[in-house]
Amino acid sequence: MVAEQPRWLEARGLTKTYGGVRALDNASLALRPGEIRGLVGANGAGKSTLVKVLTGLVVPDAGEVLVDGAPLHLGRAQKSLLAGIASVPQELTVASSMTVAENVMLGHEPRGRFGRLRGAELRRRARDVLDSLSLDVDVDDRVGTLRLIEQRLMMVARALSYDARLVIFDEPTATVAPVEVGLVLGTIEALRRRGVAVLYVSHRLDEIERICDSVTILRDGRVAAERERSPTHAELVKLLAPEHEALERGARRRPEIGSQTVLAVRGLSGERLRDVDLVAHAGEIVGLAGVAGSGARELVLTLVGAVPYEEGSVAIDGSRLAPGSPLRAVNAGMGFLPGDRALAVFANHSVRHNVSLSSLARYTFGPFVDVSDERALVRNLLERVHLRADQTAPISSFSGGNQQRAIVARWMASNARVLLLDDPTAGVDVATRPEIHRQILDLCAAGAAVVLVSTDVDELAELSDRCVVFDRGTVVAELAGTKLTPARLLAAMTRTAA
Amino acid sequence: MTTNGEVAARPRGVRLARVSLRSAVERWSLAIAFIGAFAFFAVARPNVFLTWANARGILDDASVLSVLAVGVTVVLVIGEFDLSVGFVVGLAAAAGVAAMSFRGWPWWVAVLMALGAGCVAGLANGVSVAILRIPSFIGTLAIGSIAAAIELAVTKTSIFEGVSPRYVEIATTTIFGMPLRPIIAAGVALLFLVILRTTVYGRHASSIGDNPAAARLAGVPATRVRVIAFMLTGLTAGLAGVFVTSSAGSYYPGLGTGYLLPAYAAAFLGLSLGGGLRFNVLGSYLGVLLLGMVTTGLTVMNQPSWIAALVQGLVLIAAVAGVAVRRRGALGR
């Protein structure tokens, strides 16, 4: 039925380069009215760039978007909205102290003479939109009092109030409880009935299988495959992670994993975590896998003390750690290595100061820093991480990969027992990646336990000794040995728990 | 090929030389302005400006402000503001003089009372910012208002004297012809310079100022460092209160007003000293002396007093705009 309708939106040959990296490479997309299109691909495959081009947030280097055959003025968010392209962002952007009606009609409130706000008309139009989505909320309620899922669906209503013909969803169910996923999918069905097209960006492949009419798969900015019918979950996994056993896990030399438990997490619960157990031994790399909002990254942030927990316990070498204090976590032997270097690097400081900051207590006399001791120790560590550099040079003059080396050295200096790595190779170029991987292995060899969060299944499968899969704040699977392959990881990560 | 290489190399060398000269000028612009202003007034009014008495007068006049500017540098280093300093000067002054004229306590107790009042106000600022998480801009303003209220409650807006002669000697004593107050002020500047540059505390403070989130995740005791920073600033405000009242020989209402803006002006002037674009004690100290010298120099040249305020404002805008441009350049690279 859908297939007979003409294509009203066509994007052709979209190309966008960011500083040498092709985010989009000649990508094309065509949609029919009422079509629900799944958009899938690994992180960095170009999904969000494509979405940003369509919504007018990014001007492509090449290519065009046609709406009803007429070219769309690219790079103007207002033009995209007027052409009927609206999006529901991953992050909520609501004005929580305003009413539902005001939020739904935000930015195009009906006006009377002299700019007077027509309140009755505003409420009536908001109610119409909400009704058409079968959303049962009062237009006069303050948005802050609604449940999160209702706030999210209200964002759909806002998109629709612009007479949208295409609504783009970016990971709409990432942080939604299982029972509420049906509400989101029901809303999408309601859009289809109204003849509105949907572009559904998600890592949850089973949802794609359930609701999408067709699927576009992006890889390295290119359209790698397009399916007119929605493929099954298993087919999607195969398309996304072609089975390559050539990673040669056995080829790398790993010392025996010690039997000594370094990190013990028991029954940890908090705002985004439910009853998590995790153990890591000396010399072991434990991978944490999961899509955005699954709890993998949240666990690491909780362990480092950036986020407090409510129940359960965390212990390093048998001694318990109080929640919510990075200071105590670091003193107990925790080290945090984020891929987002803005969370680790002191840009105005020298390499030496960056390396020594977490271990200053080791070289002092009285309240003073013993600079000669400090210099010697930092020299030693920089050699160990293979960073040949003047210690006094500002760290901002180094490449991202070398900055990361300095941060590795910081935790070597503090003799960290547990290293928490949060996407350590995010934004690092291909050549530096293996180097950082080797440093992670070196840290293990020194007897530390490593907990690795990554959005990259290849990286997880390659480095981890064991991989724990998270969904909605809790552990849903554990893979190790020959079962630990990128494809199996992806399959486990992307299946919505019943 | 060789020719190409040489041709390519030459302009590059020239460019490098030009860039390094430019960066040296930028780095030392404050010192250059200082020397330039000195030379200008020395040439214009040699027999008045170029005298030992004039130099001594500038340093003595600048002692209150230099202590305060050095103090606010500490909170600026951790990336916060302390807008209570003027009020705290008044509170500390009242506490010190009240101890002597109401109670008849000796001069050194009065000094301790003033310093203690500054410390307590700093603690209150630190708690409101570091523990109650109130933005420092508003939190320190609120604490300043409370400090002013206590000052009024104690003094009931009256002038009172009864200051012990030993207390007045703080302002009148000279060592080798130099008054005591600028010597103490220079000593405080040196002490704070040492604290910020060579201690673990100083390292922690500047890491918080650079990147607070990263400092916390690296295990820096951020709360403690912040509270101590505000206490150090409060301490300097207390000392400034002692300086003002020992010189006046009495307490008078509103003596702390008018210090806040020039103290920050000096610290922002000091931002341009050195290559790091960071707040630094030496820069703040030189900033105060530059502002003081300009004011005195223009007075010596018989210019009306509004000219001095105008020039101070223009100098400050030029310095901060220069820093902003350099910062943008650094980010662009």
Coordinates of N, CA, C and O in Angstrom, one line a residue, chain A residues 18-148:
Chain A
Y18 N 34.0 16.7 8.1 CA 34.4 17.4 9.3 C 35.9 17.2 9.4 O 36.4 16.1 9.8
G19 N 36.7 18.2 9.2 CA 38.2 18.1 9.4 C 38.8 16.9 8.9 O 39.5 16.2 9.6
G20 N 38.5 16.5 7.6 CA 39.2 15.4 7.0 C 38.4 14.1 7.2 O 38.7 13.1 6.5
V21 N 37.4 14.1 8.1 CA 36.6 12.9 8.3 C 35.3 13.0 7.5 O 34.6 14.0 7.7
R22 N 35.0 12.0 6.7 CA 33.8 12.0 5.9 C 32.6 11.5 6.8 O 32.5 10.3 7.0
A23 N 31.8 12.4 7.3 CA 30.7 12.0 8.1 C 29.6 11.5 7.2 O 28.9 10.5 7.6
L24 N 29.4 12.1 6.0 CA 28.4 11.6 5.1 C 29.2 11.6 3.7 O 29.9 12.5 3.4
D25 N 28.9 10.5 3.0 CA 29.6 10.3 1.7 C 28.6 9.9 0.7 O 28.3 8.7 0.6
N26 N 28.1 10.8 -0.1 CA 27.2 10.6 -1.2 C 25.9 9.8 -0.7 O 25.6 8.8 -1.3
A27 N 25.4 10.2 0.4 CA 24.2 9.4 1.0 C 22.9 9.9 0.4 O 22.8 11.1 0.2
S28 N 22.0 9.0 0.1 CA 20.7 9.4 -0.5 C 19.6 8.7 0.3 O 19.8 7.6 0.9
L29 N 18.4 9.3 0.3 CA 17.3 8.7 1.0 C 16.0 9.3 0.4 O 16.0 10.4 0.0
A30 N 15.0 8.4 0.2 CA 13.8 8.8 -0.4 C 12.6 8.2 0.5 O 12.7 7.1 0.8
L31 N 11.6 9.1 0.7 CA 10.5 8.6 1.6 C 9.2 8.8 1.0 O 9.0 9.8 0.3
R32 N 8.3 7.9 1.3 CA 6.9 8.1 0.8 C 6.0 8.5 2.0 O 6.4 8.3 3.2
P33 N 4.9 9.1 1.8 CA 4.0 9.5 2.9 C 3.6 8.3 3.7 O 3.3 7.2 3.1
G34 N 3.6 8.4 5.0 CA 3.2 7.3 5.9 C 4.2 6.1 6.0 O 3.9 5.1 6.6
E35 N 5.4 6.3 5.4 CA 6.4 5.3 5.5 C 7.2 5.4 6.8 O 7.6 6.5 7.2
I36 N 7.4 4.3 7.4 CA 8.3 4.3 8.6 C 9.6 3.7 8.2 O 9.7 2.5 8.0
R37 N 10.6 4.5 8.2 CA 12.0 4.1 7.7 C 12.9 4.0 8.9 O 13.0 4.9 9.7
G38 N 13.5 2.8 9.1 CA 14.5 2.7 10.1 C 15.9 3.2 9.6 O 16.2 2.9 8.4
L39 N 16.6 3.9 10.5 CA 18.0 4.3 10.1 C 18.9 3.8 11.1 O 18.9 4.1 12.3
V40 N 19.8 2.8 10.6 CA 20.7 2.2 11.6 C 22.1 2.3 11.1 O 22.4 2.5 9.9
G41 N 23.0 2.0 12.1 CA 24.4 2.1 11.7 C 25.2 2.3 13.0 O 24.6 2.7 14.0
A42 N 26.5 1.9 13.0 CA 27.3 2.1 14.2 C 27.5 3.5 14.6 O 27.1 4.4 13.8
N43 N 28.0 3.8 15.7 CA 28.3 5.2 16.1 C 29.3 5.7 15.1 O 30.3 5.1 14.7
G44 N 29.1 7.0 14.6 CA 30.0 7.6 13.6 C 29.7 7.1 12.2 O 30.4 7.5 11.3
A45 N 28.6 6.4 12.0 CA 28.3 6.0 10.6 C 27.6 7.1 9.8 O 27.5 7.0 8.6
G46 N 27.2 8.2 10.5 CA 26.6 9.3 9.8 C 25.2 9.5 10.0 O 24.6 10.4 9.4
K47 N 24.6 8.8 10.9 CA 23.1 8.9 11.2 C 22.8 10.3 11.6 O 21.9 11.0 11.1
S48 N 23.5 10.8 12.7 CA 23.1 12.1 13.2 C 23.4 13.2 12.2 O 22.7 14.2 12.2
T49 N 24.5 13.1 11.4 CA 24.7 14.1 10.4 C 23.6 14.2 9.4 O 23.2 15.2 9.0
L50 N 23.1 13.0 9.0 CA 22.1 12.9 8.0 C 20.8 13.6 8.6 O 20.2 14.5 7.9
V51 N 20.5 13.3 9.9 CA 19.4 13.9 10.5 C 19.5 15.4 10.6 O 18.6 16.2 10.3
K52 N 20.8 15.9 10.9 CA 21.0 17.3 11.0 C 20.9 18.0 9.7 O 20.5 19.2 9.7
V53 N 21.2 17.4 8.6 CA 21.1 18.0 7.3 C 19.6 18.2 7.0 O 19.1 19.2 6.6
L54 N 18.8 17.1 7.3 CA 17.4 17.2 7.0 C 16.7 18.2 7.8 O 15.8 18.9 7.3
T55 N 17.1 18.4 9.1 CA 16.4 19.4 9.9 C 17.0 20.8 9.8 O 16.7 21.7 10.6
G56 N 18.0 20.9 9.0 CA 18.6 22.3 8.7 C 19.6 22.7 9.7 O 19.9 23.9 9.8
L57 N 20.2 21.8 10.5 CA 21.2 22.2 11.4 C 22.6 22.2 10.9 O 23.5 22.8 11.4
V58 N 22.7 21.5 9.7 CA 24.1 21.3 9.1 C 23.9 21.6 7.6 O 22.9 21.1 7.0
V59 N 24.8 22.3 7.1 CA 24.9 22.5 5.6 C 25.8 21.5 5.0 O 27.0 21.5 5.4
P60 N 25.3 20.7 4.1 CA 26.2 19.7 3.5 C 27.2 20.3 2.5 O 26.9 21.4 2.0
D61 N 28.3 19.6 2.3 CA 29.3 20.1 1.3 C 28.7 19.9 -0.1 O 29.0 20.7 -1.0
A62 N 28.0 18.9 -0.3 CA 27.4 18.6 -1.6 C 26.1 17.9 -1.4 O 25.8 17.3 -0.3
G63 N 25.2 17.9 -2.4 CA 24.0 17.2 -2.4 C 22.8 18.1 -2.2 O 23.0 19.3 -2.0
E64 N 21.6 17.5 -2.4 CA 20.4 18.4 -2.3 C 19.3 17.6 -1.7 O 19.3 16.3 -1.6
V65 N 18.3 18.3 -1.2 CA 17.1 17.7 -0.6 C 15.9 18.2 -1.4 O 15.7 19.5 -1.4
L66 N 15.1 17.3 -1.9 CA 13.9 17.8 -2.7 C 12.7 17.5 -1.9 O 12.5 16.4 -1.4
V67 N 11.8 18.5 -1.7 CA 10.5 18.3 -1.1 C 9.4 18.5 -2.2 O 9.4 19.6 -2.7
D68 N 8.7 17.5 -2.5 CA 7.7 17.6 -3.6 C 8.4 18.0 -4.9 O 7.8 18.9 -5.6
G69 N 9.6 17.6 -5.1 CA 10.3 18.0 -6.3 C 11.0 19.3 -6.3 O 11.8 19.6 -7.1
A70 N 10.7 20.1 -5.3 CA 11.4 21.5 -5.2 C 12.5 21.4 -4.2 O 12.4 20.8 -3.1
P71 N 13.7 22.0 -4.5 CA 14.8 21.9 -3.6 C 14.6 22.7 -2.3 O 14.0 23.8 -2.3
L72 N 15.0 22.1 -1.2 CA 14.9 22.7 0.1 C 16.1 23.6 0.3 O 17.2 23.2 0.0
H73 N 15.8 24.8 1.0 CA 17.0 25.6 1.3 C 17.7 25.0 2.5 O 17.1 24.9 3.6
L74 N 18.9 24.5 2.3 CA 19.6 23.7 3.3 C 20.2 24.6 4.4 O 20.7 25.7 4.1
G75 N 20.3 24.1 5.6 CA 21.0 24.8 6.6 C 20.2 25.9 7.3 O 20.7 26.7 8.1
R76 N 18.9 25.8 7.1 CA 18.0 26.8 7.8 C 16.9 25.9 8.5 O 16.1 25.3 7.9
A77 N 17.0 25.9 9.8 CA 16.1 25.0 10.6 C 14.6 25.4 10.4 O 13.8 24.6 10.2
Q78 N 14.4 26.7 10.2 CA 13.0 27.2 10.0 C 12.4 26.8 8.7 O 11.3 26.4 8.6
K79 N 13.3 26.7 7.7 CA 12.9 26.3 6.3 C 12.5 24.8 6.4 O 11.5 24.4 5.8
S80 N 13.3 24.0 7.1 CA 13.0 22.6 7.2 C 11.7 22.4 7.9 O 10.8 21.6 7.5
L81 N 11.5 23.1 9.0 CA 10.2 23.0 9.7 C 9.0 23.4 8.9 O 8.0 22.6 8.8
L82 N 9.1 24.5 8.1 CA 8.0 24.9 7.3 C 7.8 23.9 6.1 O 6.6 23.7 5.7
A83 N 8.8 23.2 5.7 CA 8.6 22.1 4.7 C 8.0 20.9 5.3 O 7.8 19.9 4.6
G84 N 7.8 20.9 6.6 CA 7.2 19.7 7.2 C 8.1 18.7 7.8 O 7.7 17.6 8.1
I85 N 9.4 19.1 8.0 CA 10.4 18.1 8.6 C 10.6 18.5 10.0 O 11.1 19.6 10.3
A86 N 10.2 17.6 10.9 CA 10.3 17.9 12.4 C 11.0 16.8 13.0 O 11.0 15.7 12.5
S87 N 11.7 17.0 14.2 CA 12.4 16.0 14.8 C 12.1 16.0 16.3 O 11.8 17.0 16.9
V88 N 12.2 14.8 16.9 CA 12.1 14.6 18.3 C 13.4 14.2 18.8 O 13.9 13.1 18.6
P89 N 14.1 15.2 19.4 CA 15.5 14.9 19.8 C 15.6 13.9 20.9 O 14.7 13.6 21.7
Q90 N 16.8 13.3 21.1 CA 17.1 12.3 22.1 C 17.0 13.0 23.5 O 16.5 12.4 24.4
E91 N 17.5 14.2 23.6 CA 17.4 14.9 24.9 C 16.1 15.7 24.9 O 15.7 16.3 23.9
L92 N 15.5 15.7 26.1 CA 14.2 16.5 26.2 C 14.6 18.0 26.1 O 15.5 18.4 26.8
T93 N 13.8 18.7 25.3 CA 14.0 20.2 25.3 C 12.6 20.7 25.6 O 11.9 21.3 24.7
V94 N 12.2 20.6 26.9 CA 10.9 21.2 27.2 C 11.1 22.3 28.2 O 12.1 22.4 28.9
A95 N 10.1 23.2 28.3 CA 10.1 24.3 29.3 C 9.2 23.8 30.4 O 8.0 23.9 30.3
S96 N 9.8 23.2 31.4 CA 9.0 22.4 32.4 C 8.1 23.2 33.3 O 7.2 22.7 33.9
S97 N 8.4 24.6 33.4 CA 7.5 25.4 34.2 C 6.3 25.9 33.4 O 5.4 26.6 34.0
M98 N 6.3 25.6 32.1 CA 5.1 26.1 31.3 C 4.1 24.9 31.1 O 4.4 23.8 31.4
T99 N 2.9 25.3 30.6 CA 1.9 24.2 30.5 C 2.1 23.4 29.2 O 2.9 23.8 28.4
V100 N 1.4 22.3 29.2 CA 1.5 21.4 28.0 C 1.2 22.2 26.7 O 1.9 22.1 25.7
A101 N 0.0 22.9 26.8 CA -0.4 23.6 25.6 C 0.7 24.6 25.1 O 1.0 24.7 24.0
E102 N 1.3 25.4 26.1 CA 2.3 26.3 25.7 C 3.5 25.7 25.1 O 4.1 26.2 24.2
N103 N 3.8 24.5 25.6 CA 5.0 23.8 25.1 C 4.7 23.2 23.7 O 5.6 23.3 22.9
V104 N 3.5 22.7 23.5 CA 3.2 22.1 22.2 C 3.2 23.2 21.1 O 3.8 23.0 20.1
M105 N 2.7 24.3 21.5 CA 2.6 25.4 20.5 C 3.8 26.4 20.5 O 3.8 27.4 19.9
L106 N 4.9 26.0 21.2 CA 6.0 26.9 21.4 C 6.6 27.3 20.1 O 6.9 26.5 19.3
G107 N 6.8 28.6 19.9 CA 7.4 29.1 18.7 C 6.4 29.5 17.6 O 6.8 30.2 16.7
H108 N 5.2 29.0 17.7 CA 4.2 29.4 16.6 C 2.9 29.5 17.3 O 1.9 29.0 16.8
E109 N 2.8 30.2 18.4 CA 1.6 30.5 19.1 C 0.6 31.3 18.2 O 1.1 32.2 17.5
P110 N -0.7 31.0 18.2 CA -1.6 31.8 17.5 C -1.7 33.2 18.1 O -1.8 33.4 19.3
R111 N -1.6 34.2 17.2 CA -1.6 35.6 17.7 C -2.8 36.4 17.1 O -3.2 36.1 16.0
G112 N -3.2 37.3 17.9 CA -4.3 38.2 17.5 C -3.7 39.5 17.1 O -2.5 39.6 16.8
R113 N -4.5 40.6 17.1 CA -4.0 41.9 16.8 C -2.9 42.4 17.8 O -3.0 42.0 19.0
F114 N -2.0 43.1 17.4 CA -0.9 43.7 18.2 C -0.1 42.6 19.0 O 0.4 42.8 20.0
G115 N -0.1 41.4 18.4 CA 0.7 40.3 19.0 C 0.1 39.7 20.2 O 0.7 39.0 21.0
R116 N -1.2 40.0 20.4 CA -1.9 39.4 21.6 C -1.9 37.9 21.4 O -2.2 37.3 20.3
L117 N -1.7 37.2 22.5 CA -1.7 35.7 22.5 C -3.2 35.2 22.6 O -3.9 35.7 23.5
R118 N -3.6 34.4 21.7 CA -4.9 33.9 21.7 C -5.0 32.6 22.5 O -4.8 31.5 21.9
G119 N -5.2 32.7 23.8 CA -5.1 31.6 24.7 C -6.0 30.4 24.4 O -5.6 29.3 24.4
A120 N -7.3 30.7 24.1 CA -8.3 29.7 23.9 C -7.9 28.9 22.6 O -7.9 27.7 22.6
E121 N -7.5 29.7 21.6 CA -7.1 29.0 20.3 C -5.9 28.1 20.5 O -5.8 27.0 20.0
L122 N -4.9 28.6 21.3 CA -3.7 27.9 21.6 C -4.0 26.6 22.3 O -3.6 25.5 21.9
R123 N -4.9 26.6 23.3 CA -5.3 25.4 24.0 C -6.0 24.4 23.1 O -5.8 23.2 23.1
R124 N -6.9 25.0 22.3 CA -7.7 24.1 21.4 C -6.8 23.4 20.4 O -7.0 22.2 20.2
R125 N -5.9 24.1 19.8 CA -5.0 23.5 18.8 C -4.1 22.5 19.5 O -3.8 21.4 18.9
A126 N -3.6 22.8 20.6 CA -2.8 21.8 21.4 C -3.6 20.5 21.7 O -3.1 19.4 21.5
R127 N -4.9 20.7 22.1 CA -5.7 19.6 22.4 C -5.9 18.7 21.2 O -5.9 17.5 21.3
D128 N -6.2 19.3 20.0 CA -6.4 18.6 18.8 C -5.2 17.7 18.5 O -5.4 16.5 18.2
V129 N -4.0 18.3 18.6 CA -2.8 17.5 18.2 C -2.7 16.3 19.2 O -2.4 15.2 18.8
L130 N -2.8 16.6 20.5 CA -2.7 15.6 21.5 C -3.7 14.5 21.3 O -3.4 13.3 21.4
D131 N -4.9 14.8 20.9 CA -6.0 13.8 20.7 C -5.6 12.9 19.5 O -5.8 11.7 19.6
S132 N -5.1 13.6 18.5 CA -4.8 12.8 17.3 C -3.7 11.8 17.6 O -3.5 10.8 16.9
L133 N -2.9 12.0 18.6 CA -1.9 11.0 19.0 C -2.4 10.1 20.2 O -1.6 9.3 20.7
S134 N -3.7 10.2 20.5 CA -4.3 9.5 21.6 C -3.5 9.7 22.9 O -3.2 8.8 23.6
L135 N -3.0 10.9 23.1 CA -2.2 11.2 24.3 C -3.1 11.8 25.4 O -3.8 12.8 25.2
D136 N -3.2 11.1 26.5 CA -4.1 11.5 27.5 C -3.5 12.4 28.6 O -3.1 11.9 29.7
V137 N -3.2 13.6 28.2 CA -2.7 14.6 29.2 C -3.5 15.8 29.1 O -4.1 16.2 28.1
D138 N -3.6 16.5 30.3 CA -4.3 17.8 30.3 C -3.5 18.9 29.8 O -2.3 19.1 30.2
V139 N -4.0 19.7 28.9 CA -3.2 20.8 28.2 C -2.8 21.8 29.2 O -1.9 22.6 29.0
D140 N -3.5 21.9 30.4 CA -3.2 22.9 31.4 C -2.2 22.5 32.4 O -1.8 23.3 33.3
D141 N -1.8 21.2 32.4 CA -0.8 20.7 33.4 C 0.6 21.4 33.1 O 0.9 21.6 31.9
R142 N 1.3 21.6 34.2 CA 2.7 22.0 34.0 C 3.5 20.8 33.5 O 3.3 19.7 34.0
V143 N 4.4 21.0 32.5 CA 5.1 19.9 31.9 C 5.9 19.2 32.9 O 6.1 18.0 32.9
G144 N 6.5 20.0 33.9 CA 7.4 19.3 34.9 C 6.7 18.3 35.7 O 7.3 17.4 36.3
T145 N 5.3 18.3 35.8 CA 4.6 17.3 36.6 C 4.3 16.0 35.8 O 3.9 15.1 36.4
L146 N 4.6 16.0 34.5 CA 4.3 14.8 33.7 C 5.4 13.8 33.9 O 6.5 14.1 34.3
R147 N 5.0 12.5 33.6 CA 6.0 11.5 33.6 C 7.0 11.7 32.4 O 6.6 12.4 31.4
L148 N 8.2 11.2 32.5 CA 9.2 11.5 31.5 C 8.7 11.0 30.1 O 8.9 11.7 29.1

